[in-house]
Short mmCIF file of C-alpha atoms in Angstrom, two decimals:
data_model
loop_
_atom_site.label_atom_id
_atom_site.label_comp_id
_atom_site.label_asym_id
_atom_site.label_seq_id
_atom_site.Cartn_x
_atom_site.Cartn_y
_atom_site.Cartn_z
CA MET A 459 -86.07 100.72 -18.23
CA ARG A 460 -88.60 99.92 -15.73
CA ILE A 461 -90.71 96.78 -16.58
CA LEU A 462 -93.81 95.54 -14.74
CA LEU A 463 -94.38 91.85 -14.79
CA VAL A 464 -97.70 90.52 -13.69
CA ASP A 465 -98.80 86.89 -12.94
CA ILE A 466 -102.53 86.49 -12.49
CA GLY A 467 -102.67 83.16 -10.76
CA SER A 468 -105.62 80.90 -9.80
CA THR A 469 -105.40 82.08 -6.17
CA PHE A 470 -103.10 85.15 -6.03
CA THR A 471 -102.07 87.85 -8.42
CA LYS A 472 -98.45 88.74 -8.15
CA GLY A 473 -96.45 91.83 -9.64
CA THR A 474 -92.80 92.35 -9.99
CA LEU A 475 -91.25 95.68 -10.95
CA VAL A 476 -87.71 95.47 -12.32
CA ASP A 477 -85.12 97.81 -13.84
CA THR A 478 -82.97 96.26 -16.48
CA THR A 479 -79.97 98.64 -16.30
CA PRO A 480 -78.49 97.39 -14.03
CA PRO A 481 -80.81 94.32 -13.40
CA THR A 482 -82.54 95.34 -10.16
CA LEU A 483 -85.64 94.10 -8.41
CA LEU A 484 -87.48 97.35 -7.44
CA ALA A 485 -90.67 96.20 -5.95
CA ARG A 486 -93.02 93.29 -5.46
CA GLY A 487 -96.71 93.15 -4.58
CA GLN A 488 -99.47 90.39 -4.16
CA SER A 489 -103.19 90.32 -3.78
CA LYS A 490 -106.00 87.82 -4.06
CA THR A 491 -107.12 87.03 -7.59
CA THR A 492 -110.71 88.28 -8.13
CA ILE A 493 -112.30 86.16 -10.70
CA ASP A 494 -115.95 86.75 -9.56
CA THR A 495 -115.73 90.55 -9.49
CA GLY A 496 -113.23 90.98 -12.39
CA VAL A 497 -109.58 90.31 -12.31
CA MET A 498 -108.72 94.08 -12.55
CA HIS A 499 -109.81 94.50 -9.02
CA GLY A 500 -107.21 92.11 -7.85
CA VAL A 501 -104.73 93.66 -10.19
CA ASN A 502 -105.31 97.15 -8.67
CA ALA A 503 -104.87 95.75 -5.10
CA MET A 504 -101.69 94.17 -6.24
CA LEU A 505 -100.41 97.50 -7.71
CA ASP A 506 -101.22 99.27 -4.41
CA ALA A 507 -99.08 96.60 -2.62
CA LEU A 508 -96.28 96.82 -5.12
CA GLU A 509 -96.16 100.57 -4.93
CA ALA A 510 -96.03 100.54 -1.10
CA ASP A 511 -93.20 97.98 -1.45
CA GLY A 512 -91.37 100.22 -3.94
CA VAL A 513 -91.62 103.18 -1.61
CA ALA A 514 -90.40 101.21 1.34
CA ARG A 515 -87.35 99.92 -0.63
CA GLY A 516 -86.65 103.54 -1.74
CA PHE A 517 -87.11 102.92 -5.54
CA LEU A 518 -90.44 104.69 -5.85
CA SER A 519 -91.44 108.19 -4.75
CA PRO A 520 -94.28 108.46 -2.29
CA SER A 521 -95.88 110.81 -4.77
CA ALA A 522 -95.44 108.39 -7.77
CA THR A 523 -98.28 108.28 -10.21
CA ARG A 524 -99.37 105.33 -12.33
CA PRO A 525 -98.01 104.07 -14.55
CA PHE A 526 -94.68 104.09 -12.97
CA TRP A 527 -93.41 101.60 -15.46
CA ASP A 528 -92.18 101.91 -18.98
CA GLU A 529 -93.40 98.52 -20.29
CA ALA A 530 -95.53 95.66 -18.99
CA ARG A 531 -96.17 91.96 -19.74
CA VAL A 532 -98.80 89.61 -18.21
CA CYS A 533 -99.19 85.93 -17.75
CA SER A 534 -102.24 84.17 -16.38
CA SER A 535 -103.51 80.84 -14.97
CA ALA A 536 -106.71 82.38 -13.58
CA ALA A 537 -109.73 80.18 -13.37
CA GLY A 538 -107.64 77.06 -13.74
CA GLY A 539 -105.50 78.31 -16.62
CA LEU A 540 -105.60 76.86 -20.14
CA LYS A 541 -107.57 73.74 -19.84
CA MET A 542 -107.26 71.24 -22.71
CA VAL A 543 -108.17 67.77 -23.98
CA ALA A 544 -105.80 65.78 -26.17
CA VAL A 545 -106.95 63.14 -28.69
CA GLY A 546 -104.68 60.77 -30.61
CA LEU A 547 -104.51 57.40 -32.19
CA ALA A 548 -102.28 55.17 -30.16
CA LYS A 549 -102.07 55.86 -26.36
CA ARG A 550 -98.27 55.47 -26.20
CA LEU A 551 -97.46 57.32 -29.42
CA THR A 552 -99.56 59.98 -31.03
CA ALA A 553 -101.81 60.53 -27.89
CA GLU A 554 -98.60 60.86 -25.80
CA ALA A 555 -97.07 63.18 -28.37
CA ALA A 556 -100.13 65.44 -28.39
CA THR A 557 -100.09 65.57 -24.54
CA ARG A 558 -96.54 66.60 -24.42
CA ALA A 559 -97.17 69.36 -27.00
CA ALA A 560 -99.96 70.72 -24.99
CA LEU A 561 -98.15 70.60 -21.72
CA GLY A 562 -95.15 72.22 -23.24
CA ALA A 563 -97.48 75.16 -24.29
CA GLY A 564 -98.53 75.81 -20.61
CA ALA A 565 -101.80 73.85 -20.79
CA ARG A 566 -103.48 71.69 -18.16
CA ILE A 567 -104.43 68.44 -19.72
CA LEU A 568 -107.81 67.42 -18.27
CA ARG A 569 -107.79 64.05 -20.03
CA THR A 570 -106.31 62.24 -23.02
CA PHE A 571 -108.29 60.00 -25.35
CA SER A 572 -106.83 57.49 -27.81
CA GLY A 573 -108.30 55.37 -30.54
CA SER A 574 -111.67 55.99 -32.05
CA LEU A 575 -113.81 58.32 -30.03
CA THR A 576 -117.01 56.73 -28.63
CA ALA A 577 -120.28 58.24 -27.56
CA LYS A 578 -119.14 57.85 -23.90
CA ASP A 579 -115.88 59.81 -24.88
CA LEU A 580 -117.85 62.59 -26.32
CA GLU A 581 -120.09 62.87 -23.29
CA ALA A 582 -116.91 63.11 -21.12
CA ILE A 583 -115.39 65.84 -23.28
CA THR A 584 -118.60 67.74 -23.01
CA ALA A 585 -118.64 67.38 -19.26
CA LEU A 586 -115.02 68.44 -18.99
CA ASN A 587 -115.80 71.72 -20.93
CA PRO A 588 -112.21 72.34 -21.99
CA ASP A 589 -110.93 75.64 -23.35
CA MET A 590 -109.36 74.01 -26.29
CA LEU A 591 -108.77 70.51 -27.88
CA LEU A 592 -105.61 69.08 -29.64
CA LEU A 593 -106.50 66.50 -32.24
CA SER A 594 -103.70 64.25 -33.55
CA GLY A 595 -103.58 60.83 -35.17
CA GLY A 596 -101.48 59.01 -37.77
CA THR A 597 -97.92 59.65 -38.89
CA ASP A 598 -97.36 61.20 -42.34
CA GLY A 599 -97.83 58.46 -44.74
CA GLY A 600 -99.40 56.30 -42.03
CA ASN A 601 -103.02 55.84 -40.77
CA ARG A 602 -105.40 58.03 -42.74
CA VAL A 603 -108.69 56.90 -41.13
CA ASN A 604 -108.39 57.82 -37.50
CA LEU A 605 -107.98 61.56 -37.80
CA VAL A 606 -110.93 61.92 -40.07
CA GLN A 607 -113.05 59.59 -38.07
CA ASN A 608 -112.48 61.45 -34.90
CA ALA A 609 -113.07 64.82 -36.61
CA ARG A 610 -116.53 63.50 -37.63
CA ALA A 611 -117.18 62.45 -34.09
CA LEU A 612 -116.01 65.79 -32.58
CA ALA A 613 -118.28 67.60 -35.02
CA THR A 614 -121.29 66.34 -33.09
CA LEU A 615 -120.08 67.98 -29.88
CA PRO A 616 -122.46 70.66 -28.34
CA LEU A 617 -119.31 72.69 -27.53
CA ARG A 618 -117.79 75.09 -29.96
CA ILE A 619 -114.15 75.35 -28.83
CA PRO A 620 -110.86 75.96 -30.70
CA ILE A 621 -109.38 72.73 -32.17
CA VAL A 622 -105.72 72.40 -33.11
CA ILE A 623 -105.30 69.67 -35.67
CA SER A 624 -101.77 68.16 -35.67
CA GLY A 625 -102.05 64.75 -37.32
CA ASN A 626 -101.41 62.96 -40.63
CA SER A 627 -100.89 65.99 -42.97
CA ALA A 628 -102.34 64.14 -45.96
CA VAL A 629 -105.92 64.19 -44.37
CA ALA A 630 -105.61 67.18 -42.01
CA PRO A 631 -107.41 69.51 -44.45
CA GLU A 632 -110.28 67.00 -44.60
CA ALA A 633 -110.52 66.93 -40.85
CA ALA A 634 -110.45 70.77 -40.78
CA ALA A 635 -113.32 70.86 -43.35
CA ILE A 636 -115.40 68.62 -41.21
CA LEU A 637 -114.79 70.88 -38.16
CA SER A 638 -115.69 74.03 -40.10
CA ASP A 639 -118.05 75.12 -37.31
CA PHE A 640 -115.20 75.24 -34.96
CA ASP A 641 -112.15 77.54 -34.78
CA ALA A 642 -109.92 74.80 -36.33
CA THR A 643 -106.30 75.44 -36.99
CA ILE A 644 -104.03 73.05 -38.99
CA VAL A 645 -100.36 72.70 -37.97
CA ASP A 646 -97.56 70.24 -38.85
CA ASN A 647 -97.98 66.75 -37.65
CA VAL A 648 -96.97 66.42 -33.90
CA MET A 649 -95.53 62.91 -34.81
CA PRO A 650 -94.52 62.88 -38.49
CA GLN A 651 -92.66 59.56 -38.04
CA VAL A 652 -92.94 56.78 -35.45
CA ASN A 653 -91.17 57.88 -32.15
CA VAL A 654 -90.36 61.31 -33.74
CA LEU A 655 -91.88 64.20 -31.74
CA ASN A 656 -92.44 67.45 -33.49
CA ALA A 657 -94.25 69.52 -30.74
CA GLN A 658 -93.16 73.20 -31.54
CA PRO A 659 -95.89 73.95 -34.27
CA ALA A 660 -98.74 72.75 -32.01
CA ARG A 661 -97.31 74.55 -28.98
CA ALA A 662 -97.10 77.78 -31.02
CA ALA A 663 -100.67 77.43 -32.19
CA ILE A 664 -102.03 76.76 -28.75
CA ARG A 665 -100.20 79.72 -27.28
CA ASP A 666 -101.58 81.93 -30.10
CA LEU A 667 -105.11 80.72 -29.54
CA PHE A 668 -104.66 81.30 -25.76
CA MET A 669 -103.71 84.91 -26.48
CA ARG A 670 -106.46 85.52 -29.03
CA ARG A 671 -109.46 83.92 -27.41
CA ILE A 672 -109.01 82.41 -23.90
CA THR A 673 -107.84 85.69 -22.33
CA HIS A 674 -111.01 87.28 -23.42
CA ALA A 675 -113.14 84.45 -22.13
CA LYS A 676 -111.68 84.88 -18.68
CA GLY A 677 -112.35 88.61 -18.45
CA LEU A 678 -108.84 89.83 -18.95
CA ASP A 679 -109.65 92.53 -21.49
CA ASP A 680 -109.40 95.33 -18.90
CA VAL A 681 -105.89 94.17 -17.86
CA VAL A 682 -104.72 94.11 -21.49
CA ARG A 683 -106.10 97.61 -22.04
CA ILE A 684 -104.80 99.18 -18.83
CA ILE A 685 -101.65 97.18 -18.08
CA GLY A 686 -100.38 95.27 -21.11
CA PRO A 687 -100.75 92.19 -23.11
CA VAL A 688 -101.23 88.64 -21.75
CA VAL A 689 -98.52 86.97 -23.63
CA MET A 690 -98.61 83.40 -22.28
CA PRO A 691 -100.10 81.05 -19.69
CA THR A 692 -98.18 81.16 -16.35
CA PRO A 693 -96.73 77.62 -16.46
CA ASP A 694 -95.30 78.48 -19.95
CA ALA A 695 -93.61 81.58 -18.45
CA VAL A 696 -92.03 79.44 -15.61
CA LEU A 697 -90.77 76.97 -18.14
CA GLU A 698 -89.18 79.76 -20.11
CA ALA A 699 -87.41 80.99 -17.02
CA MET A 700 -86.17 77.50 -16.22
CA LYS A 701 -84.83 77.03 -19.83
CA LEU A 702 -82.93 80.29 -19.52
CA LEU A 703 -81.39 79.33 -16.28
CA ALA A 704 -80.33 75.97 -17.53
CA ARG A 705 -78.77 77.12 -20.77
CA GLY A 706 -77.70 80.64 -20.01
CA THR A 707 -77.18 83.41 -22.63
CA ALA A 708 -74.46 84.13 -25.06
CA GLN A 709 -72.72 86.29 -22.33
CA THR A 710 -73.48 84.23 -19.24
CA SER A 711 -73.46 80.53 -18.58
CA GLY A 712 -76.46 78.78 -17.20
CA ILE A 713 -76.40 76.22 -14.37
CA GLY A 714 -76.97 73.07 -16.41
CA ASP A 715 -79.54 70.29 -15.88
CA LEU A 716 -82.20 71.17 -13.28
CA ILE A 717 -85.62 70.19 -11.98
CA LEU A 718 -88.37 72.49 -10.79
CA ALA A 719 -91.30 71.59 -8.51
CA ASP A 720 -94.13 74.12 -8.60
CA VAL A 721 -96.74 73.40 -5.99
CA GLY A 722 -99.90 75.45 -6.59
CA GLY A 723 -103.43 75.54 -5.36
CA ALA A 724 -104.85 73.51 -8.21
CA THR A 725 -101.92 71.58 -9.70
CA THR A 726 -98.41 70.41 -9.06
CA ASP A 727 -96.16 71.04 -11.98
CA ILE A 728 -92.75 69.34 -12.56
CA HIS A 729 -90.19 70.75 -15.08
CA SER A 730 -87.00 68.93 -15.96
CA ILE A 731 -84.57 70.78 -18.12
CA GLY A 732 -81.72 68.56 -19.47
CA ARG A 733 -80.80 65.35 -21.06
CA GLY A 734 -79.54 63.48 -17.99
CA ASN A 735 -78.39 59.95 -18.73
CA ASP A 736 -80.06 59.41 -22.14
CA ASP A 737 -77.06 57.81 -23.65
CA ARG A 738 -76.01 55.26 -20.96
CA THR A 739 -76.15 51.64 -21.98
CA THR A 740 -75.93 49.95 -18.55
CA ILE A 741 -77.62 50.28 -15.07
CA THR A 742 -76.52 49.05 -11.80
CA ILE A 743 -79.30 47.70 -9.45
CA ASP A 744 -78.56 45.86 -6.21
CA GLY A 745 -74.81 45.89 -7.09
CA LYS A 746 -75.35 44.19 -10.34
CA ARG A 747 -74.77 45.90 -13.64
CA SER A 748 -77.28 45.03 -16.43
CA GLU A 749 -77.85 46.22 -20.00
CA LEU A 750 -80.19 49.27 -20.34
CA ARG A 751 -82.37 49.73 -23.42
CA TYR A 752 -84.86 52.48 -24.23
CA GLU A 753 -88.49 52.34 -25.43
CA GLY A 754 -91.15 54.79 -26.25
CA LEU A 755 -90.91 58.40 -27.28
CA ALA A 756 -87.46 60.05 -26.86
CA GLU A 757 -87.60 62.43 -23.95
CA PRO A 758 -87.29 66.15 -24.69
CA TRP A 759 -84.57 68.43 -23.26
CA ALA A 760 -87.34 70.56 -21.64
CA LYS A 761 -90.17 68.53 -20.28
CA ARG A 762 -93.14 69.59 -18.18
CA THR A 763 -95.85 67.50 -16.45
CA VAL A 764 -98.93 68.78 -14.73
CA GLU A 765 -100.83 66.83 -11.98
CA GLY A 766 -104.31 68.10 -11.81
CA ASP A 767 -105.17 66.00 -8.77
CA LEU A 768 -102.32 67.31 -6.60
CA GLY A 769 -102.86 70.70 -5.25
CA MET A 770 -102.96 72.59 -2.01
CA ARG A 771 -106.48 74.27 -2.14
CA TYR A 772 -108.73 73.58 -5.27
CA SER A 773 -107.30 69.99 -5.58
CA ALA A 774 -107.03 69.21 -1.88
CA GLN A 775 -109.74 66.57 -1.91
CA SER A 776 -108.29 64.85 -4.96
CA LEU A 777 -104.93 64.94 -3.27
CA LEU A 778 -106.40 62.96 -0.42
CA GLU A 779 -107.96 60.53 -2.80
CA SER A 780 -104.78 60.09 -4.82
CA VAL A 781 -102.21 59.69 -2.11
CA GLY A 782 -104.39 58.23 0.74
CA GLU A 783 -105.03 59.28 4.36
CA ASP A 784 -102.38 56.73 5.64
CA ALA A 785 -99.60 58.20 3.61
CA LEU A 786 -100.50 61.78 4.76
CA ASN A 787 -100.72 60.63 8.40
CA ALA A 788 -97.29 59.00 8.04
CA LEU A 789 -95.95 62.52 7.33
CA TYR A 790 -97.99 64.31 9.99
CA PRO A 791 -101.06 62.93 11.92
CA ALA A 792 -104.20 64.97 11.45
CA ASP A 793 -107.83 64.77 10.57
CA TYR A 794 -107.13 65.06 6.83
CA PRO A 795 -110.73 64.73 5.53
CA ALA A 796 -111.65 67.78 7.67
CA GLU A 797 -108.49 69.60 6.74
CA MET A 798 -108.98 69.01 3.07
CA GLU A 799 -112.60 70.17 3.24
CA LYS A 800 -111.50 73.42 5.07
CA ARG A 801 -108.96 74.24 2.27
CA THR A 802 -111.33 73.35 -0.56
CA GLN A 803 -114.05 75.58 0.83
CA ASP A 804 -111.69 78.47 1.37
CA THR A 805 -109.08 78.37 -1.38
CA THR A 806 -107.42 81.57 0.07
CA PHE A 807 -106.94 79.90 3.43
CA VAL A 808 -103.59 80.82 5.06
CA PRO A 809 -102.40 78.63 8.01
CA GLN A 810 -102.04 80.49 11.25
CA THR A 811 -101.06 77.78 13.74
CA ASP A 812 -98.11 75.38 13.86
CA ALA A 813 -100.48 72.39 13.38
CA GLU A 814 -101.98 73.97 10.21
CA ARG A 815 -98.58 74.76 8.82
CA ALA A 816 -97.54 71.17 9.52
CA VAL A 817 -100.63 69.82 7.60
CA ASP A 818 -99.65 72.15 4.61
CA THR A 819 -96.09 70.85 4.77
CA ALA A 820 -97.34 67.24 4.67
CA MET A 821 -99.64 67.96 1.76
CA ALA A 822 -96.88 69.72 -0.09
CA ARG A 823 -94.48 66.87 0.33
CA ALA A 824 -97.07 64.40 -0.82
CA CYS A 825 -97.61 66.63 -3.97
CA VAL A 826 -94.00 66.84 -4.79
CA GLN A 827 -92.98 63.27 -4.30
CA THR A 828 -96.04 61.90 -6.05
CA ALA A 829 -95.59 64.39 -8.99
CA LEU A 830 -91.84 63.55 -9.24
CA GLY A 831 -92.63 59.87 -9.28
CA ARG A 832 -95.05 60.41 -12.20
CA HIS A 833 -92.66 62.65 -14.04
CA MET A 834 -89.63 60.48 -14.08
CA GLY A 835 -89.20 57.38 -16.10
CA THR A 836 -90.05 53.69 -15.29
CA LEU A 837 -88.00 50.57 -15.58
CA ARG A 838 -89.20 47.29 -16.96
CA ARG A 839 -87.24 44.19 -16.31
CA ASP A 840 -86.88 41.46 -18.88
CA TYR A 841 -84.50 38.66 -19.77
CA GLU A 842 -82.25 38.16 -22.69
CA ILE A 843 -83.26 35.15 -24.85
CA GLY A 844 -80.40 33.47 -26.73
CA GLY A 845 -77.19 35.28 -27.46
CA ASN A 846 -74.02 34.85 -25.49
CA LEU A 847 -75.66 35.38 -22.05
CA PRO A 848 -79.13 33.83 -22.14
CA GLY A 849 -81.23 34.48 -19.15
CA ARG A 850 -79.43 37.63 -18.06
CA SER A 851 -81.48 40.63 -16.78
CA VAL A 852 -82.12 43.49 -19.25
CA TYR A 853 -83.82 46.71 -18.23
CA TYR A 854 -86.01 48.87 -20.52
CA LEU A 855 -86.37 52.60 -19.54
CA SER A 856 -89.40 54.46 -20.62
CA GLY A 857 -89.40 58.15 -19.72
CA LYS A 858 -86.78 60.40 -18.28
CA ASP A 859 -83.90 59.37 -16.06
CA LEU A 860 -83.33 62.09 -13.40
CA THR A 861 -80.48 60.44 -11.60
CA ASP A 862 -77.70 62.87 -12.46
CA PHE A 863 -79.71 66.09 -12.26
CA PRO A 864 -77.71 68.19 -9.85
CA THR A 865 -80.35 70.91 -8.94
CA LEU A 866 -83.89 70.79 -7.57
CA ILE A 867 -85.78 74.20 -7.25
CA GLY A 868 -89.00 74.62 -5.50
CA THR A 869 -91.60 77.38 -6.01
CA GLY A 870 -95.20 78.00 -4.93
CA GLY A 871 -96.66 79.65 -1.81
CA VAL A 872 -96.26 76.58 0.52
CA LEU A 873 -92.52 76.47 -0.36
CA VAL A 874 -91.93 80.25 -0.45
CA HIS A 875 -93.35 80.80 2.97
CA ASN A 876 -92.05 77.61 4.65
CA ALA A 877 -89.40 77.71 7.25
CA HIS A 878 -88.10 74.27 6.25
CA PRO A 879 -88.69 73.68 2.54
CA GLU A 880 -86.17 70.95 2.40
CA ARG A 881 -88.73 68.89 4.22
CA ILE A 882 -90.92 69.21 1.20
CA LEU A 883 -88.31 69.01 -1.53
CA ALA A 884 -85.72 66.31 -0.40
CA PRO A 885 -86.27 63.50 -2.91
CA GLU A 886 -87.15 59.90 -1.84
CA PRO A 887 -84.34 57.34 -2.43
CA GLU A 888 -85.64 56.10 -5.66
CA LEU A 889 -83.74 54.57 -8.44
CA LEU A 890 -84.17 57.23 -11.15
CA TYR A 891 -84.33 60.18 -8.78
CA PRO A 892 -81.40 62.57 -8.27
CA ALA A 893 -79.55 61.23 -5.23
CA HIS A 894 -78.34 64.38 -3.47
CA PRO A 895 -79.46 67.45 -5.53
CA ALA A 896 -78.71 70.91 -4.40
CA LEU A 897 -81.94 72.44 -3.15
CA TYR A 898 -83.08 76.07 -3.79
CA VAL A 899 -86.35 77.90 -3.28
CA ASP A 900 -87.91 80.81 -5.30
CA ARG A 901 -88.13 82.88 -2.16
CA GLU A 902 -89.16 86.08 -3.99
CA TYR A 903 -91.71 84.25 -6.08
CA ILE A 904 -90.40 85.75 -9.37
CA LEU A 905 -89.90 82.76 -11.71
CA SER A 906 -93.03 83.44 -13.78
CA ALA A 907 -92.01 87.19 -14.01
CA MET A 908 -88.61 86.15 -15.17
CA GLY A 909 -89.99 84.00 -17.91
CA LEU A 910 -91.83 87.06 -19.15
CA LEU A 911 -88.77 89.21 -18.84
CA SER A 912 -86.68 86.63 -20.81
CA ALA A 913 -88.47 87.69 -24.06
CA ILE A 914 -87.57 91.25 -23.50
CA ASP A 915 -84.10 91.15 -21.89
CA PRO A 916 -82.77 87.60 -21.29
CA GLU A 917 -79.47 88.77 -19.73
CA ALA A 918 -81.33 90.82 -17.04
CA ALA A 919 -83.80 87.93 -16.44
CA LEU A 920 -80.93 85.43 -15.97
CA THR A 921 -79.10 87.81 -13.61
CA LEU A 922 -82.13 88.41 -11.42
CA THR A 923 -83.12 84.71 -11.40
CA LYS A 924 -79.65 83.70 -10.22
CA THR A 925 -79.65 86.48 -7.60
CA SER A 926 -83.08 85.56 -6.26
CA LEU A 927 -82.26 81.85 -5.96
CA GLY A 928 -78.93 82.64 -4.34
CA LEU A 929 -76.90 81.22 -7.32
CA SER A 930 -74.85 84.25 -8.18
#
């Protein structure tokens, strides 16, 4: 069975043609994404390139006619992907839970709001113009005021966007009634109890709304009609591929805990799949062993974070602002204000000289290391008061410990086409980083395609992913 898998990205549209029996990569093609003139123009150019590649590989006849596939699936992050705002009660609890649910659904979180929404907050939400909003607040049996209060505030927005309500179940219907002018969907509470995350219902609703509404808003109707359904955002597809690679199938084992760094034109995404050291009770720092305790939300097995200020093209200027010119110059000396301006003005810019490639490498390393630093947990040092050892150091871990993750995978154009990707990926010697992970690169740029394929034939998707990464 020949399956066409299409990823319509913010900069490039990529296509992968596979056969599932036996699992074989038949052809790949790529073209620029054409938002302004309609994404189908870019898809057709990609199909031309894919067809030529298939002929060159000997898998397609020179006289092949379209469609030369039996089934097709599409994912998309065109025009910035699925842009969301998350609203919750407490910043470190329900707002954080809402953010995790949205990120796990493949969304890009523009901003998170906590507490009672103010007039200034509403102005900010209007200016952000998100595709969707996730409203949470209050555990089941807990705060009943915040969710309803924020629903009343949101009802005054000039925007009419889909809203997923995932808060205190006792008052969620009242909040939905207040937001009757919106496409409001009630799902189970994202945090039914304190420190208990229930993200799946919100994730499912977000993905469903993406398929029903956002794809039409971004002009993908022709793609759905001619090629096949848009089934998920691209980051969600990549996450599905990584989950499959980590856990394996009933027939084939996975590779265990892993980290993925995905460097794009607009964002840098970090995925960590695995538990890591979530049950250890001590930590050794500067040769001294101290007690380790945990605080905050429990970390999920599959975690994704998105850094909207760290990107190679659309977010080049914000990358400069976030990491600083000195940090970039320490990696490679250049006129970074001018270099960033050039890349922001031409988001399809491809480096042609060694100096331009060196600048891209420095930018990518800054993206990866900064994003990894934000993704991993943080340690807080305190002292025991009383007890048998008064005054001893005690460390509190909030977030994920990546120390024992054995594998780090890189994807994204700057890594795929880089002669020395290890210069981008190799982690800094930080306390919660993996010390010496094995490094792999998605050279054939197929991880999003394998995430799509995993829903059709997970065994074939796992085989092709391992082969592509050099793990088989």
